[in-house]
mmCIF file of C-alpha atoms in Angstrom:
data_model
loop_
_atom_site.group_PDB
_atom_site.id
_atom_site.type_symbol
_atom_site.label_atom_id
_atom_site.label_comp_id
_atom_site.label_asym_id
_atom_site.label_seq_id
_atom_site.Cartn_x
_atom_site.Cartn_y
_atom_site.Cartn_z
ATOM 1 C CA MET A 8 -9.955 -11.599 -21.841
ATOM 2 C CA LYS A 9 -10.024 -15.421 -20.832
ATOM 3 C CA GLU A 10 -13.885 -15.544 -20.358
ATOM 4 C CA LEU A 11 -14.750 -14.651 -23.887
ATOM 5 C CA VAL A 12 -11.930 -16.581 -25.520
ATOM 6 C CA GLU A 13 -13.018 -19.997 -23.284
ATOM 7 C CA ARG A 14 -16.625 -19.217 -24.805
ATOM 8 C CA ILE A 15 -15.632 -18.877 -28.501
ATOM 9 C CA ARG A 16 -13.431 -21.948 -28.479
ATOM 10 C CA ARG A 17 -16.644 -23.968 -26.944
ATOM 11 C CA GLU A 18 -19.406 -22.502 -29.014
ATOM 12 C CA GLY A 19 -18.006 -20.443 -31.883
ATOM 13 C CA LYS A 20 -17.868 -22.045 -35.291
ATOM 14 C CA ALA A 21 -15.873 -21.272 -38.092
ATOM 15 C CA LEU A 22 -18.164 -21.293 -41.349
ATOM 16 C CA GLY A 23 -15.350 -20.745 -43.917
ATOM 17 C CA ASN A 24 -14.306 -17.568 -45.606
ATOM 18 C CA GLY A 25 -13.203 -15.865 -42.430
ATOM 19 C CA ILE A 26 -16.886 -16.100 -41.333
ATOM 20 C CA LEU A 27 -16.837 -16.895 -37.406
ATOM 21 C CA LYS A 28 -20.490 -17.718 -36.259
ATOM 22 C CA VAL A 29 -20.939 -16.419 -32.562
ATOM 23 C CA ASP A 30 -24.541 -16.219 -32.811
ATOM 24 C CA GLY A 31 -25.548 -17.799 -29.511
ATOM 25 C CA PHE A 32 -23.840 -15.381 -27.296
ATOM 26 C CA VAL A 33 -22.732 -12.231 -29.207
ATOM 27 C CA ASN A 34 -24.876 -11.605 -32.441
ATOM 28 C CA HIS A 35 -28.361 -13.109 -32.298
ATOM 29 C CA GLN A 36 -28.592 -14.630 -28.746
ATOM 30 C CA VAL A 37 -26.884 -12.271 -26.486
ATOM 31 C CA ASP A 38 -25.312 -13.903 -23.025
ATOM 32 C CA ALA A 39 -26.077 -10.508 -21.013
ATOM 33 C CA VAL A 40 -23.742 -11.512 -18.371
ATOM 34 C CA LEU A 41 -20.874 -12.102 -20.437
ATOM 35 C CA MET A 42 -21.543 -8.805 -22.293
ATOM 36 C CA ASP A 43 -21.495 -6.925 -18.841
ATOM 37 C CA ALA A 44 -18.195 -8.488 -18.011
ATOM 38 C CA CYS A 45 -16.828 -7.544 -21.624
ATOM 39 C CA GLY A 46 -18.057 -3.895 -20.950
ATOM 40 C CA ARG A 47 -16.604 -3.621 -17.581
ATOM 41 C CA GLU A 48 -13.200 -5.026 -19.076
ATOM 42 C CA PHE A 49 -13.489 -2.341 -21.610
ATOM 43 C CA ALA A 50 -13.935 0.443 -19.083
ATOM 44 C CA ARG A 51 -10.797 -0.739 -16.949
ATOM 45 C CA ARG A 52 -8.535 -0.720 -20.259
ATOM 46 C CA PHE A 53 -9.912 2.592 -21.255
ATOM 47 C CA ALA A 54 -10.359 4.140 -18.003
ATOM 48 C CA GLY A 55 -7.631 7.101 -18.671
ATOM 49 C CA VAL A 56 -8.344 8.036 -22.215
ATOM 50 C CA GLY A 57 -10.940 10.469 -21.044
ATOM 51 C CA ALA A 58 -13.850 9.537 -23.185
ATOM 52 C CA THR A 59 -17.017 11.528 -23.192
ATOM 53 C CA LYS A 60 -19.095 9.302 -25.423
ATOM 54 C CA VAL A 61 -19.283 5.839 -26.881
ATOM 55 C CA LEU A 62 -19.985 5.291 -30.442
ATOM 56 C CA THR A 63 -20.965 2.081 -32.303
ATOM 57 C CA ALA A 64 -22.830 0.817 -35.401
ATOM 58 C CA GLU A 65 -26.424 -0.859 -35.112
ATOM 59 C CA ILE A 66 -26.891 -3.846 -34.872
ATOM 60 C CA SER A 67 -24.210 -6.097 -33.061
ATOM 61 C CA GLY A 68 -22.347 -3.137 -31.805
ATOM 62 C CA ILE A 69 -25.166 -2.325 -29.453
ATOM 63 C CA ALA A 70 -24.613 -4.752 -26.688
ATOM 64 C CA PRO A 71 -20.855 -4.378 -25.922
ATOM 65 C CA ALA A 72 -21.121 -0.477 -26.545
ATOM 66 C CA LEU A 73 -24.061 -0.212 -23.990
ATOM 67 C CA THR A 74 -22.217 -2.243 -21.338
ATOM 68 C CA THR A 75 -19.071 -0.268 -21.862
ATOM 69 C CA ALA A 76 -21.000 2.727 -21.560
ATOM 70 C CA LEU A 77 -22.780 1.883 -18.392
ATOM 71 C CA HIS A 78 -19.527 0.974 -16.645
ATOM 72 C CA LEU A 79 -17.983 4.419 -17.758
ATOM 73 C CA GLY A 80 -21.078 6.382 -16.743
ATOM 74 C CA LEU A 81 -21.345 7.654 -20.659
ATOM 75 C CA PRO A 82 -24.250 7.985 -23.149
ATOM 76 C CA VAL A 83 -23.646 5.545 -26.196
ATOM 77 C CA VAL A 84 -24.813 6.747 -29.763
ATOM 78 C CA TYR A 85 -25.557 3.819 -32.420
ATOM 79 C CA ALA A 86 -24.951 4.719 -36.146
ATOM 80 C CA ARG A 87 -28.158 3.891 -37.905
ATOM 81 C CA LYS A 88 -27.966 1.980 -41.366
ATOM 82 C CA THR A 89 -31.237 3.774 -42.569
ATOM 83 C CA LYS A 90 -32.237 7.162 -41.600
ATOM 84 C CA PRO A 91 -35.396 7.056 -39.233
ATOM 85 C CA ILE A 92 -38.212 9.889 -39.548
ATOM 86 C CA THR A 93 -37.337 11.240 -36.125
ATOM 87 C CA MET A 94 -33.793 12.458 -37.361
ATOM 88 C CA PRO A 95 -33.000 15.875 -38.802
ATOM 89 C CA ASP A 96 -32.777 16.278 -42.470
ATOM 90 C CA THR A 97 -29.126 16.925 -42.577
ATOM 91 C CA VAL A 98 -27.155 14.038 -41.078
ATOM 92 C CA LEU A 99 -23.531 12.714 -41.013
ATOM 93 C CA LEU A 100 -23.343 9.732 -43.349
ATOM 94 C CA THR A 101 -20.783 7.757 -44.774
ATOM 95 C CA VAL A 102 -20.476 4.305 -46.309
ATOM 96 C CA ALA A 103 -18.890 1.435 -45.660
ATOM 97 C CA PRO A 104 -18.215 -1.974 -47.160
ATOM 98 C CA SER A 105 -19.640 -5.001 -45.244
ATOM 99 C CA HIS A 106 -17.085 -7.807 -45.490
ATOM 100 C CA THR A 107 -19.434 -10.641 -44.270
ATOM 101 C CA LYS A 108 -22.443 -9.163 -46.160
ATOM 102 C CA GLY A 109 -20.672 -8.477 -49.510
ATOM 103 C CA VAL A 110 -22.581 -5.075 -49.560
ATOM 104 C CA ILE A 111 -22.042 -1.479 -49.175
ATOM 105 C CA THR A 112 -23.922 -0.198 -45.806
ATOM 106 C CA GLU A 113 -24.443 3.439 -44.772
ATOM 107 C CA LEU A 114 -23.632 4.625 -41.512
ATOM 108 C CA ILE A 115 -25.678 7.585 -40.204
ATOM 109 C CA VAL A 116 -25.481 9.778 -36.999
ATOM 110 C CA SER A 117 -27.608 12.582 -36.296
ATOM 111 C CA PRO A 118 -25.282 15.932 -35.656
ATOM 112 C CA GLU A 119 -27.584 16.392 -32.451
ATOM 113 C CA TYR A 120 -25.723 13.687 -30.522
ATOM 114 C CA LEU A 121 -22.029 13.904 -31.990
ATOM 115 C CA GLY A 122 -20.314 17.031 -31.819
ATOM 116 C CA SER A 123 -17.171 18.896 -31.833
ATOM 117 C CA GLY A 124 -15.362 18.692 -28.424
ATOM 118 C CA GLU A 125 -16.546 15.021 -27.721
ATOM 119 C CA ARG A 126 -13.918 12.444 -26.922
ATOM 120 C CA VAL A 127 -15.125 9.296 -28.826
ATOM 121 C CA LEU A 128 -14.521 5.636 -27.608
ATOM 122 C CA ILE A 129 -15.472 3.285 -30.506
ATOM 123 C CA ILE A 130 -16.714 -0.231 -29.451
ATOM 124 C CA ASP A 131 -17.759 -2.917 -31.849
ATOM 125 C CA ASP A 132 -18.264 -6.742 -31.922
ATOM 126 C CA PHE A 133 -15.737 -7.371 -34.542
ATOM 127 C CA LEU A 134 -12.472 -6.104 -35.696
ATOM 128 C CA ALA A 135 -11.693 -7.388 -39.132
ATOM 129 C CA SER A 136 -10.710 -5.397 -42.177
ATOM 130 C CA GLY A 137 -11.462 -2.179 -39.854
ATOM 131 C CA ALA A 138 -13.899 -0.882 -42.709
ATOM 132 C CA THR A 139 -16.903 -0.197 -40.395
ATOM 133 C CA ILE A 140 -14.571 1.187 -37.736
ATOM 134 C CA MET A 141 -13.042 3.394 -40.043
ATOM 135 C CA GLY A 142 -16.529 4.497 -41.207
ATOM 136 C CA LEU A 143 -17.386 5.498 -37.609
ATOM 137 C CA VAL A 144 -14.103 7.139 -37.179
ATOM 138 C CA ARG A 145 -14.925 9.389 -40.471
ATOM 139 C CA LEU A 146 -18.418 10.212 -39.003
ATOM 140 C CA ALA A 147 -16.612 11.370 -35.708
ATOM 141 C CA GLN A 148 -14.041 13.232 -37.219
ATOM 142 C CA THR A 149 -16.525 14.981 -39.679
ATOM 143 C CA ALA A 150 -18.404 16.278 -36.458
ATOM 144 C CA GLY A 151 -15.211 17.694 -35.407
ATOM 145 C CA ALA A 152 -14.990 15.097 -32.583
ATOM 146 C CA THR A 153 -11.912 13.459 -31.385
ATOM 147 C CA ILE A 154 -11.239 9.493 -31.463
ATOM 148 C CA VAL A 155 -9.520 8.455 -28.134
ATOM 149 C CA GLY A 156 -9.737 4.697 -28.386
ATOM 150 C CA ILE A 157 -11.304 1.925 -30.103
ATOM 151 C CA GLY A 158 -12.489 -1.590 -28.564
ATOM 152 C CA THR A 159 -13.780 -4.832 -30.033
ATOM 153 C CA LEU A 160 -14.708 -8.006 -28.782
ATOM 154 C CA ILE A 161 -13.141 -10.299 -31.337
ATOM 155 C CA GLU A 162 -10.044 -9.316 -33.729
ATOM 156 C CA LYS A 163 -9.205 -11.473 -36.837
ATOM 157 C CA SER A 164 -5.766 -10.293 -36.746
ATOM 158 C CA PHE A 165 -5.319 -12.032 -40.167
ATOM 159 C CA GLU A 166 -7.626 -9.377 -41.861
ATOM 160 C CA GLY A 167 -5.427 -6.380 -41.256
ATOM 161 C CA GLY A 168 -7.841 -4.157 -39.280
ATOM 162 C CA ARG A 169 -5.111 -3.137 -36.716
ATOM 163 C CA ALA A 170 -2.759 -2.005 -39.646
ATOM 164 C CA ALA A 171 -5.529 0.154 -40.935
ATOM 165 C CA LEU A 172 -6.302 1.704 -37.576
ATOM 166 C CA ALA A 173 -2.655 2.432 -36.977
ATOM 167 C CA PRO A 174 -2.376 5.757 -38.421
ATOM 168 C CA LEU A 175 -4.931 7.038 -35.729
ATOM 169 C CA GLY A 176 -2.430 6.874 -33.016
ATOM 170 C CA VAL A 177 -5.113 5.730 -30.360
ATOM 171 C CA LEU A 178 -5.209 2.738 -28.191
ATOM 172 C CA VAL A 179 -6.643 -0.223 -29.791
ATOM 173 C CA GLU A 180 -8.015 -2.866 -27.473
ATOM 174 C CA SER A 181 -9.523 -6.281 -28.518
ATOM 175 C CA LEU A 182 -10.756 -8.732 -25.872
ATOM 176 C CA ALA A 183 -10.062 -11.947 -28.105
ATOM 177 C CA VAL A 184 -7.582 -11.969 -30.781
ATOM 178 C CA ILE A 185 -7.909 -14.909 -33.561
ATOM 179 C CA LYS A 186 -4.842 -15.233 -35.612
ATOM 180 C CA SER A 187 -6.125 -18.043 -38.026
ATOM 181 C CA MET A 188 -9.176 -19.837 -39.105
ATOM 182 C CA GLU A 189 -8.596 -22.754 -41.356
ATOM 183 C CA GLY A 190 -11.209 -25.209 -42.027
ATOM 184 C CA ASP A 191 -13.176 -25.371 -38.760
ATOM 185 C CA LYS A 192 -9.997 -24.646 -36.652
ATOM 186 C CA ILE A 193 -9.824 -21.471 -34.661
ATOM 187 C CA VAL A 194 -6.458 -20.350 -33.383
ATOM 188 C CA PHE A 195 -6.286 -17.846 -30.913
ATOM 189 C CA ASP A 196 -3.149 -15.411 -30.490
ATOM 190 C CA GLU A 197 -2.574 -15.889 -26.418
ATOM 191 C CA MET B 30 -41.244 4.544 -13.474
ATOM 192 C CA LYS B 31 -40.540 8.161 -12.580
ATOM 193 C CA GLU B 32 -37.148 8.593 -13.827
ATOM 194 C CA LEU B 33 -38.101 7.811 -17.370
ATOM 195 C CA VAL B 34 -41.556 9.935 -17.480
ATOM 196 C CA GLU B 35 -39.553 12.810 -16.283
ATOM 197 C CA ARG B 36 -36.774 12.443 -18.898
ATOM 198 C CA ILE B 37 -39.505 12.124 -21.555
ATOM 199 C CA ARG B 38 -41.293 15.374 -20.226
ATOM 200 C CA ARG B 39 -37.904 17.148 -20.522
ATOM 201 C CA GLU B 40 -36.419 15.990 -23.816
ATOM 202 C CA GLY B 41 -39.256 13.613 -25.673
ATOM 203 C CA LYS B 42 -40.509 15.527 -28.642
ATOM 204 C CA ALA B 43 -44.146 15.173 -30.073
ATOM 205 C CA LEU B 44 -43.541 15.107 -34.032
ATOM 206 C CA GLY B 45 -47.157 14.623 -35.104
ATOM 207 C CA ASN B 46 -49.001 11.538 -36.176
ATOM 208 C CA GLY B 47 -48.203 9.957 -33.053
ATOM 209 C CA ILE B 48 -44.505 9.902 -33.279
ATOM 210 C CA LEU B 49 -42.643 10.585 -30.480
ATOM 211 C CA LYS B 50 -38.936 11.395 -30.705
ATOM 212 C CA VAL B 51 -36.719 10.120 -27.877
ATOM 213 C CA ASP B 52 -33.352 9.739 -29.980
ATOM 214 C CA GLY B 53 -31.509 11.455 -27.265
ATOM 215 C CA PHE B 54 -31.786 8.586 -24.562
ATOM 216 C CA VAL B 55 -33.462 5.620 -26.132
ATOM 217 C CA ASN B 56 -33.368 5.066 -29.948
ATOM 218 C CA HIS B 57 -30.191 6.581 -31.403
ATOM 219 C CA GLN B 58 -28.370 8.084 -28.444
ATOM 220 C CA VAL B 59 -29.068 5.733 -25.203
ATOM 221 C CA ASP B 60 -28.489 6.988 -22.016
ATOM 222 C CA ALA B 61 -26.918 3.707 -20.711
ATOM 223 C CA VAL B 62 -27.414 4.367 -16.781
ATOM 224 C CA LEU B 63 -31.194 5.121 -17.437
ATOM 225 C CA MET B 64 -31.411 1.854 -19.517
ATOM 226 C CA ASP B 65 -29.914 -0.150 -16.710
ATOM 227 C CA ALA B 66 -32.578 1.340 -14.251
ATOM 228 C CA CYS B 67 -35.090 0.343 -16.461
ATOM 229 C CA GLY B 68 -33.928 -2.950 -16.887
ATOM 230 C CA ARG B 69 -33.693 -3.305 -13.121
ATOM 231 C CA GLU B 70 -37.194 -2.203 -12.911
ATOM 232 C CA PHE B 71 -38.378 -4.705 -15.434
ATOM 233 C CA ALA B 72 -36.451 -7.328 -13.614
ATOM 234 C CA ARG B 73 -38.308 -6.259 -10.336
ATOM 235 C CA ARG B 74 -41.840 -6.407 -11.891
ATOM 236 C CA PHE B 75 -41.409 -9.665 -13.812
ATOM 237 C CA ALA B 76 -39.348 -11.323 -10.927
ATOM 238 C CA GLY B 77 -42.449 -13.870 -10.348
ATOM 239 C CA VAL B 78 -43.117 -14.952 -14.183
ATOM 240 C CA GLY B 79 -40.286 -17.782 -14.361
ATOM 241 C CA ALA B 80 -38.865 -16.531 -17.609
ATOM 242 C CA THR B 81 -36.234 -18.259 -19.194
ATOM 243 C CA LYS B 82 -35.160 -16.170 -22.023
ATOM 244 C CA VAL B 83 -35.826 -12.493 -22.915
ATOM 245 C CA LEU B 84 -37.045 -11.468 -26.547
ATOM 246 C CA THR B 85 -36.941 -8.511 -28.523
ATOM 247 C CA ALA B 86 -36.783 -7.046 -31.896
ATOM 248 C CA GLU B 87 -33.675 -5.168 -33.203
ATOM 249 C CA ILE B 88 -32.948 -2.466 -33.416
ATOM 250 C CA SER B 89 -34.241 -0.423 -30.483
ATOM 251 C CA GLY B 90 -35.290 -3.006 -28.252
ATOM 252 C CA ILE B 91 -32.145 -4.372 -27.640
ATOM 253 C CA ALA B 92 -31.005 -2.056 -24.993
ATOM 254 C CA PRO B 93 -33.798 -2.281 -22.646
ATOM 255 C CA ALA B 94 -33.935 -6.211 -23.611
ATOM 256 C CA LEU B 95 -30.275 -6.545 -22.820
ATOM 257 C CA THR B 96 -30.351 -4.598 -19.096
ATOM 258 C CA THR B 97 -33.426 -6.584 -18.441
ATOM 259 C CA ALA B 98 -31.805 -9.807 -19.025
ATOM 260 C CA LEU B 99 -28.785 -8.825 -17.176
ATOM 261 C CA HIS B 100 -30.521 -8.045 -13.896
ATOM 262 C CA LEU B 101 -32.590 -11.536 -14.306
ATOM 263 C CA GLY B 102 -29.491 -13.446 -15.278
ATOM 264 C CA LEU B 103 -31.046 -14.586 -18.460
ATOM 265 C CA PRO B 104 -29.948 -14.721 -22.084
ATOM 266 C CA VAL B 105 -31.745 -12.259 -24.535
ATOM 267 C CA VAL B 106 -32.328 -13.142 -28.151
ATOM 268 C CA TYR B 107 -33.192 -10.210 -30.648
ATOM 269 C CA ALA B 108 -35.200 -10.860 -33.815
ATOM 270 C CA ARG B 109 -33.528 -9.893 -36.899
ATOM 271 C CA LYS B 110 -34.976 -7.980 -39.616
ATOM 272 C CA THR B 111 -32.669 -9.637 -42.336
ATOM 273 C CA LYS B 112 -31.352 -13.075 -42.178
ATOM 274 C CA PRO B 113 -27.484 -13.292 -41.750
ATOM 275 C CA ILE B 114 -25.312 -15.514 -43.384
ATOM 276 C CA THR B 115 -24.614 -17.261 -39.982
ATOM 277 C CA MET B 116 -28.146 -18.253 -39.666
ATOM 278 C CA PRO B 117 -29.346 -21.803 -40.454
ATOM 279 C CA ASP B 118 -31.544 -22.353 -43.943
ATOM 280 C CA THR B 119 -34.755 -22.897 -42.044
ATOM 281 C CA VAL B 120 -35.776 -20.154 -39.573
ATOM 282 C CA LEU B 121 -38.899 -18.800 -37.743
ATOM 283 C CA LEU B 122 -39.728 -15.860 -39.799
ATOM 284 C CA THR B 123 -43.013 -13.415 -39.463
ATOM 285 C CA VAL B 124 -43.827 -10.163 -40.713
ATOM 286 C CA ALA B 125 -45.289 -7.429 -39.146
ATOM 287 C CA PRO B 126 -46.357 -3.715 -40.231
ATOM 288 C CA SER B 127 -44.046 -0.868 -38.873
ATOM 289 C CA HIS B 128 -46.401 1.907 -37.896
ATOM 290 C CA THR B 129 -43.681 4.574 -37.969
ATOM 291 C CA LYS B 130 -42.058 3.542 -40.748
ATOM 292 C CA GLY B 131 -45.100 2.788 -43.101
ATOM 293 C CA VAL B 132 -43.422 -0.515 -44.541
ATOM 294 C CA ILE B 133 -43.775 -4.431 -43.547
ATOM 295 C CA THR B 134 -40.791 -5.669 -41.801
ATOM 296 C CA GLU B 135 -39.805 -9.233 -41.320
ATOM 297 C CA LEU B 136 -38.876 -10.707 -37.865
ATOM 298 C CA ILE B 137 -36.703 -13.555 -38.070
ATOM 299 C CA VAL B 138 -35.305 -15.859 -35.422
ATOM 300 C CA SER B 139 -33.024 -18.986 -35.410
ATOM 301 C CA PRO B 140 -34.820 -21.943 -34.123
ATOM 302 C CA GLU B 141 -31.398 -22.942 -32.363
ATOM 303 C CA TYR B 142 -31.918 -20.198 -29.814
ATOM 304 C CA LEU B 143 -36.158 -20.444 -29.467
ATOM 305 C CA GLY B 144 -37.418 -23.620 -28.722
ATOM 306 C CA SER B 145 -40.418 -25.323 -27.021
ATOM 307 C CA GLY B 146 -40.177 -25.386 -23.220
ATOM 308 C CA GLU B 147 -38.737 -21.974 -23.163
ATOM 309 C CA ARG B 148 -40.601 -19.342 -21.074
ATOM 310 C CA VAL B 149 -40.373 -15.908 -22.987
ATOM 311 C CA LEU B 150 -40.482 -12.413 -21.389
ATOM 312 C CA ILE B 151 -40.765 -10.096 -24.467
ATOM 313 C CA ILE B 152 -39.380 -6.510 -24.116
ATOM 314 C CA ASP B 153 -39.442 -3.710 -26.407
ATOM 315 C CA ASP B 154 -38.951 0.126 -26.651
ATOM 316 C CA PHE B 155 -42.480 1.195 -27.529
ATOM 317 C CA LEU B 156 -46.239 -0.381 -27.163
ATOM 318 C CA ALA B 157 -48.093 1.349 -29.773
ATOM 319 C CA SER B 158 -50.519 -0.809 -31.768
ATOM 320 C CA GLY B 159 -48.869 -3.773 -30.559
ATOM 321 C CA ALA B 160 -48.154 -5.217 -34.121
ATOM 322 C CA THR B 161 -44.437 -5.577 -33.627
ATOM 323 C CA ILE B 162 -44.644 -7.573 -30.274
ATOM 324 C CA MET B 163 -47.422 -9.632 -31.649
ATOM 325 C CA GLY B 164 -45.106 -10.563 -34.358
ATOM 326 C CA LEU B 165 -42.618 -11.963 -31.418
ATOM 327 C CA VAL B 166 -45.415 -13.631 -29.966
ATOM 328 C CA ARG B 167 -46.103 -15.528 -33.137
ATOM 329 C CA LEU B 168 -42.316 -16.596 -33.599
ATOM 330 C CA ALA B 169 -42.382 -17.857 -29.967
ATOM 331 C CA GLN B 170 -45.594 -19.730 -30.115
ATOM 332 C CA THR B 171 -44.412 -21.262 -33.560
ATOM 333 C CA ALA B 172 -41.483 -22.401 -31.802
ATOM 334 C CA GLY B 173 -43.685 -23.903 -28.983
ATOM 335 C CA ALA B 174 -42.411 -21.721 -26.382
ATOM 336 C CA THR B 175 -44.620 -19.882 -23.676
ATOM 337 C CA ILE B 176 -45.010 -16.202 -23.530
ATOM 338 C CA VAL B 177 -44.968 -15.367 -19.929
ATOM 339 C CA GLY B 178 -44.820 -11.260 -19.862
ATOM 340 C CA ILE B 179 -44.399 -8.421 -22.002
ATOM 341 C CA GLY B 180 -42.533 -5.109 -20.998
ATOM 342 C CA THR B 181 -42.194 -1.929 -22.817
ATOM 343 C CA LEU B 182 -40.247 1.320 -21.828
ATOM 344 C CA ILE B 183 -43.194 3.527 -23.479
ATOM 345 C CA GLU B 184 -46.667 2.946 -24.223
ATOM 346 C CA LYS B 185 -48.991 5.072 -26.242
ATOM 347 C CA SER B 186 -52.269 4.045 -24.829
ATOM 348 C CA PHE B 187 -54.255 5.946 -27.427
ATOM 349 C CA GLU B 188 -52.848 3.262 -29.854
ATOM 350 C CA GLY B 189 -54.712 0.254 -28.793
ATOM 351 C CA GLY B 190 -51.876 -2.291 -28.353
ATOM 352 C CA ARG B 191 -52.771 -3.068 -24.736
ATOM 353 C CA ALA B 192 -56.116 -4.316 -25.974
ATOM 354 C CA ALA B 193 -54.413 -6.297 -28.683
ATOM 355 C CA LEU B 194 -52.015 -8.330 -26.212
ATOM 356 C CA ALA B 195 -55.144 -8.751 -23.549
ATOM 357 C CA PRO B 196 -56.198 -12.207 -24.912
ATOM 358 C CA LEU B 197 -52.720 -13.469 -24.356
ATOM 359 C CA GLY B 198 -53.707 -13.452 -20.691
ATOM 360 C CA VAL B 199 -49.946 -12.453 -19.454
ATOM 361 C CA LEU B 200 -48.865 -9.513 -17.346
ATOM 362 C CA VAL B 201 -48.270 -6.489 -19.521
ATOM 363 C CA GLU B 202 -46.112 -3.716 -17.813
ATOM 364 C CA SER B 203 -45.009 -0.224 -19.417
ATOM 365 C CA LEU B 204 -42.490 2.084 -17.572
ATOM 366 C CA ALA B 205 -44.070 5.590 -18.952
ATOM 367 C CA VAL B 206 -47.672 5.519 -20.130
ATOM 368 C CA ILE B 207 -48.728 8.266 -22.693
ATOM 369 C CA LYS B 208 -52.488 8.941 -22.948
ATOM 370 C CA SER B 209 -52.354 11.197 -25.872
ATOM 371 C CA MET B 210 -50.229 13.441 -28.139
ATOM 372 C CA GLU B 211 -51.652 16.462 -29.437
ATOM 373 C CA GLY B 212 -49.605 19.191 -31.372
ATOM 374 C CA ASP B 213 -46.480 19.022 -29.356
ATOM 375 C CA LYS B 214 -48.038 18.239 -26.081
ATOM 376 C CA ILE B 215 -47.484 14.959 -24.328
ATOM 377 C CA VAL B 216 -49.930 13.745 -21.689
ATOM 378 C CA PHE B 217 -48.771 11.090 -19.440
ATOM 379 C CA ASP B 218 -51.460 8.684 -17.681
ATOM 380 C CA GLU B 219 -50.162 8.905 -14.205
#
């Protein structure tokens, strides 16, 4: 998606160790109009998969997942990283390593909002190693739901996430694909 | 806002100790279409305040803040609760007690995205004691920005937040006002 690629080219910063800083429009400050355009584009690409729910992980997946859900007219569920007191005692929980934070995080979904029969479209900000997304996949599968597609804003194709997701056999779409980051140079796959 | 009040009436649950569960459409599963309508309503109510930026706190403020920002055509900044590695070494940080979690949380904003001259509209999910929102106010004021309005989806007017915010002298708007919760009964101020 040209608009997102151009924005990363202009404002994204490679910080080394595969870390891409997009805090000015995705991760801390969010360009709402750009996120809405990304949501519209995801809705277009996944129009045919018959999704009944969008699933993401807090925190930075929320913005693109929300705008995608809006354009598809679907609810969105975000997996929590800590269990709030409003959640039932028994939950769906998995763990996923966070590449950028170097820690293991929990992903928690209430069984109230993810059940068998759901057709789940996963949306997140980044596809890197695919570990967070595979965590969301496990939660959905444990709930008896079916994964029907996976969309991410930015794919770092040199980190192997697409290969990790391939066995799922679903449509995987990224709006900007980065094939290498060396020093401060960001190279897109266009 | 009738649509939100009706939804709380139908699906909200008073869990005791002033805790209102709205996990099915605001806090865990999000009704994207309803959030968009709330954002449109905030944009209408704050059309005249001359905001240049929307400010909220992760996590559950993100959805209404994003849709408000979208309808106002503004960027939105969400205060982080932990400092990510992409943030500069020196940040704006304050602490706020979380009423529902019984802990002190940090609210962190990068000075890159909140500066003097900004006119800040604060949007959050709940107005209870006002502690989180006053934390956001301190961050904005420390940055030299001006607060121009405060909007929340749900105000629990029996927790005194509106009085805490009154000295700011800005427009405070809530889309649903609950004046009491006793047992499982939710009473709206209409």
